[in-house]
Coordinates of C-alpha atoms (C1' of nucleotides) in Angstrom, one line a residue:
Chain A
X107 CA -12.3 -69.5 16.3
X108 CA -9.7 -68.0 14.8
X109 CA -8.5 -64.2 15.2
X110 CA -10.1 -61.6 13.3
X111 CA -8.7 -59.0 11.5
X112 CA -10.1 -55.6 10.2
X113 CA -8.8 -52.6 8.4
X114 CA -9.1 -49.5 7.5
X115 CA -8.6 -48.8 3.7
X116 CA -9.0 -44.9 3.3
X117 CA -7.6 -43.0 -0.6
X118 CA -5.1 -40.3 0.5
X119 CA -7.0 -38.0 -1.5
X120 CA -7.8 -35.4 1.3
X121 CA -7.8 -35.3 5.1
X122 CA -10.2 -37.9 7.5
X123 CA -13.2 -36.6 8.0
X124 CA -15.8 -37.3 10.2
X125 CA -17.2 -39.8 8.3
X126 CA -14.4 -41.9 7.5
X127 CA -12.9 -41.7 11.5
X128 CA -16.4 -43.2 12.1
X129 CA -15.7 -46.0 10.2
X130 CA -12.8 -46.5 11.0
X131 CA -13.3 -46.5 14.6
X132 CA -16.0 -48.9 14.1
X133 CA -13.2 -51.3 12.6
X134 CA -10.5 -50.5 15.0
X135 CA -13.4 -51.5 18.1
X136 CA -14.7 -54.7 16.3
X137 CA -10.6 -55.7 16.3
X138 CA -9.8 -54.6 19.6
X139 CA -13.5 -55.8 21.4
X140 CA -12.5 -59.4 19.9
X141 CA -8.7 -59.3 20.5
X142 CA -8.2 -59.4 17.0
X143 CA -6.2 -57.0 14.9
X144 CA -7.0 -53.8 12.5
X145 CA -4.7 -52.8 10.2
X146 CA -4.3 -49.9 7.8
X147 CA -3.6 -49.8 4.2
X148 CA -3.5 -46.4 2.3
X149 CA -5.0 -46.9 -1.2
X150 CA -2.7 -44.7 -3.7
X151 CA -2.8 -46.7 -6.9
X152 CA -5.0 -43.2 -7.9
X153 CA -0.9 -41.5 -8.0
X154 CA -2.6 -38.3 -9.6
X155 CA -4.9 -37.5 -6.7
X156 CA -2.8 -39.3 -3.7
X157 CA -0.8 -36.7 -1.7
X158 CA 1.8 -37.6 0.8
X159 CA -0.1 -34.5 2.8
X160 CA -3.4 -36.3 2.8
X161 CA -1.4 -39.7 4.2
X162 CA -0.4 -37.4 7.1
X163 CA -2.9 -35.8 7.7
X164 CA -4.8 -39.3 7.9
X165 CA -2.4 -40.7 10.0
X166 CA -2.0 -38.0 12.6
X167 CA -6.1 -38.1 12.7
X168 CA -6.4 -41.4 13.8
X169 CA -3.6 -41.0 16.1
X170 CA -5.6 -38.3 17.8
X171 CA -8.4 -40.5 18.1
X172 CA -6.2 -43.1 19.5
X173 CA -7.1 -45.7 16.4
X174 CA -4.1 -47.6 16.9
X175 CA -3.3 -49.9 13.9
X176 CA -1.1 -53.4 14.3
X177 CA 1.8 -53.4 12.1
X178 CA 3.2 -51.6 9.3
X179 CA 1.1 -49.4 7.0
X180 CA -0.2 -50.8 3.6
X181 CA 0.7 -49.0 0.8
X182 CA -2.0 -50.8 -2.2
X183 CA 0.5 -48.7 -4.8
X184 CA 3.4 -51.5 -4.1
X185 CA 1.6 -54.4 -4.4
X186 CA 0.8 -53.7 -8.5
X187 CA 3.2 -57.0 -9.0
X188 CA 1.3 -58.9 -6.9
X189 CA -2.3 -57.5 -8.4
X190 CA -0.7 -58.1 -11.6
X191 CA 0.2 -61.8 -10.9
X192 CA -3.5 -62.4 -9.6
X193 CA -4.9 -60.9 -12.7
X194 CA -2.7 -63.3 -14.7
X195 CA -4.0 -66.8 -12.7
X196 CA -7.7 -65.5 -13.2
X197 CA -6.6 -65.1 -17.3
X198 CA -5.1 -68.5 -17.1
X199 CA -7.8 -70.0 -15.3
X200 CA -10.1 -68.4 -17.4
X201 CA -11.9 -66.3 -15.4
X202 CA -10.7 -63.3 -16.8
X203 CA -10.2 -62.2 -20.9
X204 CA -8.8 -59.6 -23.0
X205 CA -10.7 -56.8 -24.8
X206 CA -10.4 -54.3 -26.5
X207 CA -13.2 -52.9 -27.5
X208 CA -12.8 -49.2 -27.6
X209 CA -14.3 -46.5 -24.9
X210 CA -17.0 -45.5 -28.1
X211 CA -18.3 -48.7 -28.1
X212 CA -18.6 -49.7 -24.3
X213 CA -20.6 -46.3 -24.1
X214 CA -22.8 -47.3 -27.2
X215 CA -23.4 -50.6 -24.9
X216 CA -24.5 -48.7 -22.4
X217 CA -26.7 -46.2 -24.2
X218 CA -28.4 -49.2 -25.9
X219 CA -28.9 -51.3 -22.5
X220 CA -30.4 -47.9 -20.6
X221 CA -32.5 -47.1 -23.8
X222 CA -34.0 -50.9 -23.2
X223 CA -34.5 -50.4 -19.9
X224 CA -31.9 -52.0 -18.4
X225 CA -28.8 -51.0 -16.1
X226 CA -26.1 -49.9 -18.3
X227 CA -23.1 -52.2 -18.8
X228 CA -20.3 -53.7 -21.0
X229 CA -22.4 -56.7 -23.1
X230 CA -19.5 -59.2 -23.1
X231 CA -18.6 -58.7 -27.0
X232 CA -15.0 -60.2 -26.0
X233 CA -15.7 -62.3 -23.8
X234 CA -15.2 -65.4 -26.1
X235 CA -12.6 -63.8 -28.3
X236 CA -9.7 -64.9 -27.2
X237 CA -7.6 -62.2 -27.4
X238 CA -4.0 -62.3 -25.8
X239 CA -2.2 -59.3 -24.3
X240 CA -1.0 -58.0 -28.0
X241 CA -4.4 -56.7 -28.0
X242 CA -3.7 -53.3 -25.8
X243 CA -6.4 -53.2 -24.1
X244 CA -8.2 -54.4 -20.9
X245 CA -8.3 -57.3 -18.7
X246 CA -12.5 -58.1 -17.8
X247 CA -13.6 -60.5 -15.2
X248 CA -15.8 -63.4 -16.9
X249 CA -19.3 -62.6 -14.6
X250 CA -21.1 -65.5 -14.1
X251 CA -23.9 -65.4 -16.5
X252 CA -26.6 -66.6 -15.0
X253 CA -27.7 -67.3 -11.2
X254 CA -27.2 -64.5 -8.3
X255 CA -25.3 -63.4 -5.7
X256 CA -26.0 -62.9 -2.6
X257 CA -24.5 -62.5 1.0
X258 CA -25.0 -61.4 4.2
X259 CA -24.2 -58.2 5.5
X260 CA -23.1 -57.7 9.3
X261 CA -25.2 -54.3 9.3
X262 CA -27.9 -54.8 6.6
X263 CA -28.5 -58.5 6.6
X264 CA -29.0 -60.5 3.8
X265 CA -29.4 -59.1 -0.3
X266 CA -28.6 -60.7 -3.3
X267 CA -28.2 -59.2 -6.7
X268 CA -28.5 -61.4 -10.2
X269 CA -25.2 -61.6 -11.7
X270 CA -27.2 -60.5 -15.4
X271 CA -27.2 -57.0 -13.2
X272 CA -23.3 -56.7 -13.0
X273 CA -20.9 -55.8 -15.5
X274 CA -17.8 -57.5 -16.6
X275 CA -15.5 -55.7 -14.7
X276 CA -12.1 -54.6 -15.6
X277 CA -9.0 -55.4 -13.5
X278 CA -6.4 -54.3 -15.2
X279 CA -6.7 -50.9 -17.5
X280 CA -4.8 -50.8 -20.9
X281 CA -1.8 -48.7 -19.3
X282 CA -1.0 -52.3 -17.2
X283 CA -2.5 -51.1 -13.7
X284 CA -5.0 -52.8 -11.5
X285 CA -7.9 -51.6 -11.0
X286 CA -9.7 -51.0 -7.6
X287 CA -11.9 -53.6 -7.0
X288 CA -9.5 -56.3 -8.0
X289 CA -6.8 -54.7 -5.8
X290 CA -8.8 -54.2 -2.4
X291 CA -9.4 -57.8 -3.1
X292 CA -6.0 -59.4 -3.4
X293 CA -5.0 -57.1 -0.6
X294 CA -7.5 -58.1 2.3
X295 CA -6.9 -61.5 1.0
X296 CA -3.3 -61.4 1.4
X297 CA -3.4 -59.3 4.9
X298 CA -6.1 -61.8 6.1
X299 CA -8.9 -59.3 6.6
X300 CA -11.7 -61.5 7.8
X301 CA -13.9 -58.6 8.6
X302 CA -14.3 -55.7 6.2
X303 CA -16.7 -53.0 7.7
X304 CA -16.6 -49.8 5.2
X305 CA -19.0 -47.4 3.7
X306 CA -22.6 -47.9 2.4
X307 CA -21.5 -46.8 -1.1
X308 CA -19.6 -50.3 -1.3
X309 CA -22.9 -52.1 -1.1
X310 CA -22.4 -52.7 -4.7
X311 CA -18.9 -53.3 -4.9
X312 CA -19.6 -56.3 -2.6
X313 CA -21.0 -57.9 -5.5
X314 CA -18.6 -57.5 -7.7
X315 CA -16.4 -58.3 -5.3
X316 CA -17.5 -61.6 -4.0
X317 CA -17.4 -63.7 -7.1
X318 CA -13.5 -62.6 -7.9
X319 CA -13.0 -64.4 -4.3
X320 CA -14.5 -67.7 -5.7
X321 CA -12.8 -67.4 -8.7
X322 CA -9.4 -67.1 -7.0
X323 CA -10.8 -69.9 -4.4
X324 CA -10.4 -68.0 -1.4
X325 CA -12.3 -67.5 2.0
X326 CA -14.8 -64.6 1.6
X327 CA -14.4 -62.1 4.3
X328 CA -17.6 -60.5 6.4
X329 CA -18.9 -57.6 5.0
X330 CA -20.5 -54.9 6.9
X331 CA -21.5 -51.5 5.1
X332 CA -22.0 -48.5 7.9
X333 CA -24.7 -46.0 6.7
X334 CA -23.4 -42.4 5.9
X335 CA -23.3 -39.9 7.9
X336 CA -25.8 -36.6 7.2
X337 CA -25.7 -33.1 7.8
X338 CA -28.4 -31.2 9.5
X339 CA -30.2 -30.4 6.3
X340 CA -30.5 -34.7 5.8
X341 CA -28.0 -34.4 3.0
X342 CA -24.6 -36.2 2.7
X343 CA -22.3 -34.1 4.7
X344 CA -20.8 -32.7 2.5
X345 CA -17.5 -29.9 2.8
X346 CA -20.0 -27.1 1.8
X347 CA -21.6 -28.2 5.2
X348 CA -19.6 -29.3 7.6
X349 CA -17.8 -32.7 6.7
X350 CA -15.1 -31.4 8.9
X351 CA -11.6 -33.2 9.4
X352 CA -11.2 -34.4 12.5
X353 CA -8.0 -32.7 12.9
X354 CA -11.3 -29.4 13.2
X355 CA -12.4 -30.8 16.1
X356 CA -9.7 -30.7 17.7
X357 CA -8.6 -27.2 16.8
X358 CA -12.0 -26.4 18.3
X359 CA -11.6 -27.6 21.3
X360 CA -13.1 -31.0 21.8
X361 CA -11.1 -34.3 23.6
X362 CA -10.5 -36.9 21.1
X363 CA -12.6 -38.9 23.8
X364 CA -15.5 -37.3 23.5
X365 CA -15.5 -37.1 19.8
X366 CA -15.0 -40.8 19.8
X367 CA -17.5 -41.9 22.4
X368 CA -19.9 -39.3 20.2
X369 CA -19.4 -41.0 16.8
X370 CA -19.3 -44.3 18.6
X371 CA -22.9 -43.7 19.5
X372 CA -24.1 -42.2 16.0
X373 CA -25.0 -45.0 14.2
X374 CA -24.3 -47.7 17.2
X375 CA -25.9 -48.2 20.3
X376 CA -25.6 -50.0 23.5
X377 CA -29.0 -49.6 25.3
X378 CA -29.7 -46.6 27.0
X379 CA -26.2 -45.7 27.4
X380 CA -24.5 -43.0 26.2
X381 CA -21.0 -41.9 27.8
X382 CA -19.1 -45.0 27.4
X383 CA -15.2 -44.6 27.9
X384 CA -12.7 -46.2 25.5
X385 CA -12.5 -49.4 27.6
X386 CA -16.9 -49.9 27.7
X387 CA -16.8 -49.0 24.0
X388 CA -14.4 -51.6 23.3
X389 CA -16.3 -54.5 26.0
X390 CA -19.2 -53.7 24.5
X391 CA -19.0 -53.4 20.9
X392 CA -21.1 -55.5 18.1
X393 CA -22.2 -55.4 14.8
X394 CA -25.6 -56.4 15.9
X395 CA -26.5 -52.9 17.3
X396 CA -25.3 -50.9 14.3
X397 CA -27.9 -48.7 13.1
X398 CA -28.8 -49.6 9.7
X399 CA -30.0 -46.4 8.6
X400 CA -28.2 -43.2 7.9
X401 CA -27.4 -40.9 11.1
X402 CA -27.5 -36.8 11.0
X403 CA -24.8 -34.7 12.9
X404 CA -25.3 -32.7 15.4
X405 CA -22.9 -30.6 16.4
X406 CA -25.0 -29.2 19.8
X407 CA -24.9 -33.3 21.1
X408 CA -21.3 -33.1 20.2
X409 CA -20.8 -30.1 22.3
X410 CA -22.7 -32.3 25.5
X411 CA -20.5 -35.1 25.3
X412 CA -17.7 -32.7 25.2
X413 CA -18.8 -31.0 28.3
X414 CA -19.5 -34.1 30.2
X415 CA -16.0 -35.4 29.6
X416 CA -14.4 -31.6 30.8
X417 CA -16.3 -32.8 34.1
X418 CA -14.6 -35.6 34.6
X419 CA -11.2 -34.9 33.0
X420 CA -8.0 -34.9 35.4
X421 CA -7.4 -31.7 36.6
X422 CA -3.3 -32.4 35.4
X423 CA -4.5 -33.6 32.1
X424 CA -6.5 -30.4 31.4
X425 CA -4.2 -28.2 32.4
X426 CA -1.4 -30.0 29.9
X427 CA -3.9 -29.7 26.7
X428 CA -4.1 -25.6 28.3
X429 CA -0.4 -25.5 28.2
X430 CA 0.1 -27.2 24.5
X431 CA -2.9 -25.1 23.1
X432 CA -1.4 -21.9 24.6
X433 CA 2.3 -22.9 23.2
X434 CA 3.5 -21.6 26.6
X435 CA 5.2 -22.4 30.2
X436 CA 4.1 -21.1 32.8
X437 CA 5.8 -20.1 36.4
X438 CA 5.0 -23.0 39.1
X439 CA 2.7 -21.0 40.9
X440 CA 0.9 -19.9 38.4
X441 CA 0.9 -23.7 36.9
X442 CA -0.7 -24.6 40.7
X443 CA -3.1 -22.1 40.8
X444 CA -4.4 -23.0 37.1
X445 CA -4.9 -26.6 38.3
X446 CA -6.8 -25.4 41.3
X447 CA -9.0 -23.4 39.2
X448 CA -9.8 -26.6 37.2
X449 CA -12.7 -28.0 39.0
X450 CA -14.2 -24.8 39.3
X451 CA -13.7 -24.2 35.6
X452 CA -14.9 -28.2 33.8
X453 CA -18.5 -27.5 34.8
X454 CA -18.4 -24.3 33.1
X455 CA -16.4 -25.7 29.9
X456 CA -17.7 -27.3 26.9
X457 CA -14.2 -27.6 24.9
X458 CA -10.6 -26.8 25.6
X459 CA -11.4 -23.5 23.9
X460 CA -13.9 -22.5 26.3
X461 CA -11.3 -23.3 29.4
X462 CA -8.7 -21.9 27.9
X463 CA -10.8 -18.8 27.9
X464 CA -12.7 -18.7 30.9
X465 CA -9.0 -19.7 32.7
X466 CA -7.4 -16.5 31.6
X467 CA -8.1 -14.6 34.7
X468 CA -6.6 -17.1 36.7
X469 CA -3.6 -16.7 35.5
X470 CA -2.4 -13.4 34.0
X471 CA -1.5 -10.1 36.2
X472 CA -3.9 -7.2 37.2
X473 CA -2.6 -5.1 34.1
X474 CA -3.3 -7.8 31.6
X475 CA -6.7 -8.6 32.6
X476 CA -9.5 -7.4 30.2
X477 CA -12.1 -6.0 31.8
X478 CA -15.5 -6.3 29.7
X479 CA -16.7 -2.7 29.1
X480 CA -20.1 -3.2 30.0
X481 CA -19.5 -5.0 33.2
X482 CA -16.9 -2.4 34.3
X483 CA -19.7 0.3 33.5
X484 CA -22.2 -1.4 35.5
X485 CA -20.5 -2.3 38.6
X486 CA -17.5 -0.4 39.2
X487 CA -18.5 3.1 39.5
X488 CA -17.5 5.7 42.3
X489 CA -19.6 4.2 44.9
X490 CA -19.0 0.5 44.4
X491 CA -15.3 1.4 44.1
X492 CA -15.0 3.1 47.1
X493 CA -16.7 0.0 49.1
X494 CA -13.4 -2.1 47.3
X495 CA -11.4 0.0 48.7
X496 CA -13.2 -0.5 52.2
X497 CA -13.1 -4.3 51.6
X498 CA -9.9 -4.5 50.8
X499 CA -8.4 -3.3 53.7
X500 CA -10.9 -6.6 55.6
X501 CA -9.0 -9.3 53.3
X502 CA -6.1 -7.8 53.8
X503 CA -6.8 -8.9 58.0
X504 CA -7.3 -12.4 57.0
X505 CA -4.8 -14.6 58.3
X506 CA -5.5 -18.4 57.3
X507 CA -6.7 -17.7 53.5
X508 CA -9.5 -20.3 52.5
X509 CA -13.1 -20.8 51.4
X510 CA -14.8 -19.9 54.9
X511 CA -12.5 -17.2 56.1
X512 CA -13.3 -15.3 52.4
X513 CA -16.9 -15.9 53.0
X514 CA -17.0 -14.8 56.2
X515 CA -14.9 -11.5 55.8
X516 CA -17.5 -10.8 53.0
X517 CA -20.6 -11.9 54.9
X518 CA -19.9 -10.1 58.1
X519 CA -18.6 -6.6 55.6
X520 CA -22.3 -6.3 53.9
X521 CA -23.7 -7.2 57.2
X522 CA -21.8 -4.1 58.6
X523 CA -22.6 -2.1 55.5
X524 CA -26.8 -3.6 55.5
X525 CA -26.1 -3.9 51.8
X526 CA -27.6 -7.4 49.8
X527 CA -24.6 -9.6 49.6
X528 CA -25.6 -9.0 45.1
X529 CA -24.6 -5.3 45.8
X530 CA -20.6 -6.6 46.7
X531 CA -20.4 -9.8 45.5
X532 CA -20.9 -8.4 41.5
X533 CA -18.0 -5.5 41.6
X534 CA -15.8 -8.3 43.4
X535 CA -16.4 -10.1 40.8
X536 CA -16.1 -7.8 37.8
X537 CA -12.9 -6.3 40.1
X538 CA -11.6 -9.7 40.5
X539 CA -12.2 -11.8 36.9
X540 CA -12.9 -8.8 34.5
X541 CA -16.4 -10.4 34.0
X542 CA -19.9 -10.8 35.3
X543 CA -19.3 -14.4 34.6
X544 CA -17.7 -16.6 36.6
X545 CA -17.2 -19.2 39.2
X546 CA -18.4 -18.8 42.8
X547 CA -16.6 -15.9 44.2
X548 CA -15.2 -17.4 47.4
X549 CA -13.7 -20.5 45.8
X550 CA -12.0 -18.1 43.4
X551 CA -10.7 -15.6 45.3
X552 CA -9.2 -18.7 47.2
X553 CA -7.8 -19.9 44.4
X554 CA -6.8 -16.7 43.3
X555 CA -4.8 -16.4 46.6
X556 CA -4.5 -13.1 48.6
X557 CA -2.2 -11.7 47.1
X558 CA -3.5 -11.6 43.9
X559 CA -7.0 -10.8 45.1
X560 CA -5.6 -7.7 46.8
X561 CA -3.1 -6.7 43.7
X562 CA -6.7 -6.9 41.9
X563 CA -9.0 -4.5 43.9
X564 CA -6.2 -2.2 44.2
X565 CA -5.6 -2.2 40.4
X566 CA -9.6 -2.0 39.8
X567 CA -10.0 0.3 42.5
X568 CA -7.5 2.4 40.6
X569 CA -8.0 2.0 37.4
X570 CA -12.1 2.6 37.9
X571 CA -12.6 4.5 40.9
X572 CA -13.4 7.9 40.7
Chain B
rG217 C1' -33.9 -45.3 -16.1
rA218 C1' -32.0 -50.1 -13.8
rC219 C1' -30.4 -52.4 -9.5
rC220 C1' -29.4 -52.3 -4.2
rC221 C1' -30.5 -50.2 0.5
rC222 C1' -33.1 -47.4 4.2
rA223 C1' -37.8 -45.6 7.1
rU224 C1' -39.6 -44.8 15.7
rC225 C1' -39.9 -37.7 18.9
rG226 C1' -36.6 -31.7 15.5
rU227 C1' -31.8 -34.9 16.3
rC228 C1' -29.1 -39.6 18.2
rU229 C1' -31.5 -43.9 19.6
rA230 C1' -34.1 -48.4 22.8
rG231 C1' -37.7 -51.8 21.4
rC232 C1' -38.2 -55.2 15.8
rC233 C1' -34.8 -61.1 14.9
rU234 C1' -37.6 -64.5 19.4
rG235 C1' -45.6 -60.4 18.3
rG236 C1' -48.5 -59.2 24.2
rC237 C1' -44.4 -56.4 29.7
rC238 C1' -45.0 -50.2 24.5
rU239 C1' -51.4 -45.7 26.8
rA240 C1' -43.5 -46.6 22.8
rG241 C1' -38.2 -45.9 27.0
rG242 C1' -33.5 -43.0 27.3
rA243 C1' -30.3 -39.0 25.5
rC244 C1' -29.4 -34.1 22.9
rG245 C1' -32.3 -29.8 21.9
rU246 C1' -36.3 -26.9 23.5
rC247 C1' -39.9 -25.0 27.2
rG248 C1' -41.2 -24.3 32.5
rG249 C1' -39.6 -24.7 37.5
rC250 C1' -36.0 -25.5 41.6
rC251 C1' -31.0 -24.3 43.3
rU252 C1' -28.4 -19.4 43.4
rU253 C1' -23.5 -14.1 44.6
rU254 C1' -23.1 -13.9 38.4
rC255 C1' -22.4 -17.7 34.7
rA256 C1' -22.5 -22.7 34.4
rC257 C1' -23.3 -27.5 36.5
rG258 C1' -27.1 -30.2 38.9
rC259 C1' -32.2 -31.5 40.0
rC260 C1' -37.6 -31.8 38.9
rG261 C1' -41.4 -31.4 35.2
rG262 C1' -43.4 -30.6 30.2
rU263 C1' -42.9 -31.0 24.7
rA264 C1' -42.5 -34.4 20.8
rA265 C1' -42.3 -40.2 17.0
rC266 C1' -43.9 -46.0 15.3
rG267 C1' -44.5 -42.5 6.8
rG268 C1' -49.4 -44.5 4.4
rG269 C1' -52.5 -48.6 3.0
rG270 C1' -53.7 -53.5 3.1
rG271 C1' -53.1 -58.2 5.3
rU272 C1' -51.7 -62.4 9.2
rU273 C1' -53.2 -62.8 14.4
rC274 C1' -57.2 -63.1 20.1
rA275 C1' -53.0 -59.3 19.9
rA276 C1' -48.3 -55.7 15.4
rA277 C1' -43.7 -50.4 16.3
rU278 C1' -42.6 -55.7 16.0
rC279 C1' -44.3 -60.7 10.7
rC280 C1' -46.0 -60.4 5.1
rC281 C1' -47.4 -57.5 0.7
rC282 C1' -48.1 -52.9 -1.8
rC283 C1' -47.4 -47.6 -2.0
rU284 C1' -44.8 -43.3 -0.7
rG285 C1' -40.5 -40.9 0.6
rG286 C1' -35.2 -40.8 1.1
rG287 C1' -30.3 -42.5 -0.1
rG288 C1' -26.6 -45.3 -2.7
rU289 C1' -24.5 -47.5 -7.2
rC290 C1' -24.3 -48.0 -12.3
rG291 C1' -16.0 -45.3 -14.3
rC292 C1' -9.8 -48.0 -17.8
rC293 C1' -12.0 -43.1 -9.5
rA294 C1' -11.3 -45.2 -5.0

RNA sequence: GACCCCAUCGUCUAGCCUGGCCUAGGACGUCGGCCUUUCACGCCGGUAACGGGGGUUCAAAUCCCCCUGGGGUCGCCA
């Protein structure tokens, strides 16, 4: 069999949202699960609503999602010669006409047709005219008049439509350009697109589709429409709520992993399994199991893929997103002692934005830690203070600084003291991290080091005692 | 309006093609519990679905028909 190729077709009209990435993952892992190629071509014959911004922002997206396409980009607005020069053999081999009837008329047509009952369309009055290209107008594909058409869909399965439904549909408007459907046409024809998964509102342009293949005698690709994807309240998402770019998950903290394994898995499904890395998603991937019904995001599901790949990202790796995110360098030591924190920190994260956060303690000096006001007033009062102070002097005694030694020091202090380990462990804390929240207190002080766990409890123990 | 498509827990889904293993499984959420120095993580348990009606069959979530509901498309936009 021979290689497949899919691509991604997207109109630079605005950024990639989630909706589009979707599909176009789904393209880029049918290509790469059958060692096949996927290509991209940008769709700008639209020149009035096609910004060179929306191209970037398209192409930086499904960079970030790691959609890697195979050679150079498409650009459909170049190939107008080559649309052109289709349009012409279709005239010449008369499967294609003039007309020029006027826009009046073709919406009298289609007032009459819905008054009857029927769809709306163009009724052919030029069909058998045989007007040349004096006439000014518009180039019309010759629909077969009678019959159906009908072909299988790699998501929906088999539907047919009768040709008496379609319209004669124009290919080239009276100003000389192509129109849409012909174009995406010629184009996957001429990249050799043998597999053309889009969006469910092409169902219909399949049809229309189709029949300028035959007519041009060439090999009709697979078609597979992917269902849209909904917002909470069941409606298209839309950008009143939440069609996001993608480029917005990022900014809010999530790995383009986990976003990819997470639309992988909305709207496709490989049994019971649901964190697939890029290589499972790739091995594993089929048409067959793609939902055929339309899918609702949710954000909170989002949110636990995220949180399962913080677990089981690379300490290194996290701490280089923390670095790019925070636009910073930081000394060596500090740079260590971040990446020690890590694994105390990815069960605790459900985004970059939520490390970045929770990491600040770990790195910053005494006097730039924020201490949350009511966790200062609760636990670092006079009394509480004053037992720092005490404490401090016992971790200053440690020699060999690590888990046990930290634990012990504090164990054997409340022992000495009969207090509840609670009763020290919470104004270490708050003392320590400038929160009630955080990770067990002897792996952080550890990680912390002595030295800053003393600079701390002397700052606190100053800054709050008495 | 016409045509096309879709329909399993609140959500994502498995199962449907090749009826029985489904008193419908998993995951997110949610609720309860455990763990515990806080917060998480983790673990255990609960919650909750085959849209309705007819068939076919010994047997239907699975096959057929109708209904209902939802969506998409009907452009010299893509």
């Amino acid at each position: 069999m021979s290689q497949i190729v899919t691509r991604f077709a997207p109109s630079p009209t605005g950024f990639l949202h989630i909706g589009g990435a979707r599909t176009a993952l789904f393209s880029w892992l049918l290509a790469r699960s059958q060692g096949g190629r996927f290509l991209l071509r940008i769709e700008d014959t639209d020149r009035k609503r096609s910004t060179q911004e929306a191209i970037d922002a398209i192409i930086d997206a499904m960079q970030w999602l790691g959609l890697d396409h195979d050679g150079e980009i498409y650009f459909q607005s170049k190939r107008a010669l080559r649309h052109n020069e289709v349009i012409d053999q279709l005239i010449a081999s008369g499967h294609a006409y003039w007309c020029n009837c006027s826009k009046e008329q073709v919406d009298a047509m289609r007032e009459t047709a819905k008054a009857a009952g029927k769809k709306p369309k163009y009724d052919g009055t030029c069909r058998e005219k045989g007007l040349d290209a004096s006439c000014g107008g518009v180039v019309r594909f010759k629909t077969p008049l009678v019959g159906m058409i009908s072909y299988t869909d790699l998501v929906k399965g088999t539907s047919s439509v009768h040709y008496q439904e379609l319209d004669d549909l124009i290919l080239r408007r009276s100003d000389g350009n192509p129109t849409y459907n012909l174009a995406v046409v010629v184009d996957d024809h001429d990249m050799g697109v043998t597999h053309v998964l889009r969006g469910d509102d092409h169902v219909n342009n399949t049809f229309r589709q189709i029949p300028l293949y035959r007519a041009m005698n060439w090999d009709v690709p697979q078609f597979g429409h992917v269902p849209m994807i909904l917002g909470s309240d069941k409606k298209k998402l839309s950008k009143r709520h939440g069609a996001l770019s993608v480029m917005e998950y990022e900014k809010m903290g999530f790995l383009p992993d986990a976003v990819a394994n997470y639309l992988a898995r909305l709207g496709w499904s490989h049994g019971d399994q649901e964190i697939l890395s890029r290589e499972e998603l790739i091995q594993n991937f089929s048409t067959q199991h793609l939902s055929s019904s339309p899918s609702v995001f949710d954000i909170q599901k989002l949110e636990w893929f995220s949180g399962q790949y913080m677990q089981s990202a690379e300490p290194k790796f996290l701490v280089q997103e923390l670095l790019k995110l925070l636009a910073i360098e930081l000394p060596p030591l500090t740079k260590t002692r971040l990446e020690a924190a890590m694994p105390l920190l990815q069960p605790r994260a459900k985004h970059l934005i939520d490390l970045l956060e929770q990491s600040r303690f770990f790195i910053v000096e005494p006097e730039a830690l924020s201490y949350e006001q009511s966790a200062v007033e609760k636990f670092l009062n006079a009394q509480s203070t004053s037992l720092l102070n005490e404490l401090f002097l016992q971790l200053q005694n440690i020699k060999d600084w690590n888990e046990e030694a930290i634990e012990q020091c504090l164990r054997a202090f409340i022992e000495n003291k009969d207090l509840k380990f609670k009763a020290l462990a919470q104004p270490v804390r708050v003392a320590v991290t400038g929160s009630t929240k955080s990770p067990g207190l002897f792996e952080t002080l550890f990680v912390l080091g002595q030295e800053q766990t003393l600079k701390r409890l002397k700052y606190a123990v100053q800054k709050f005692g008495e």
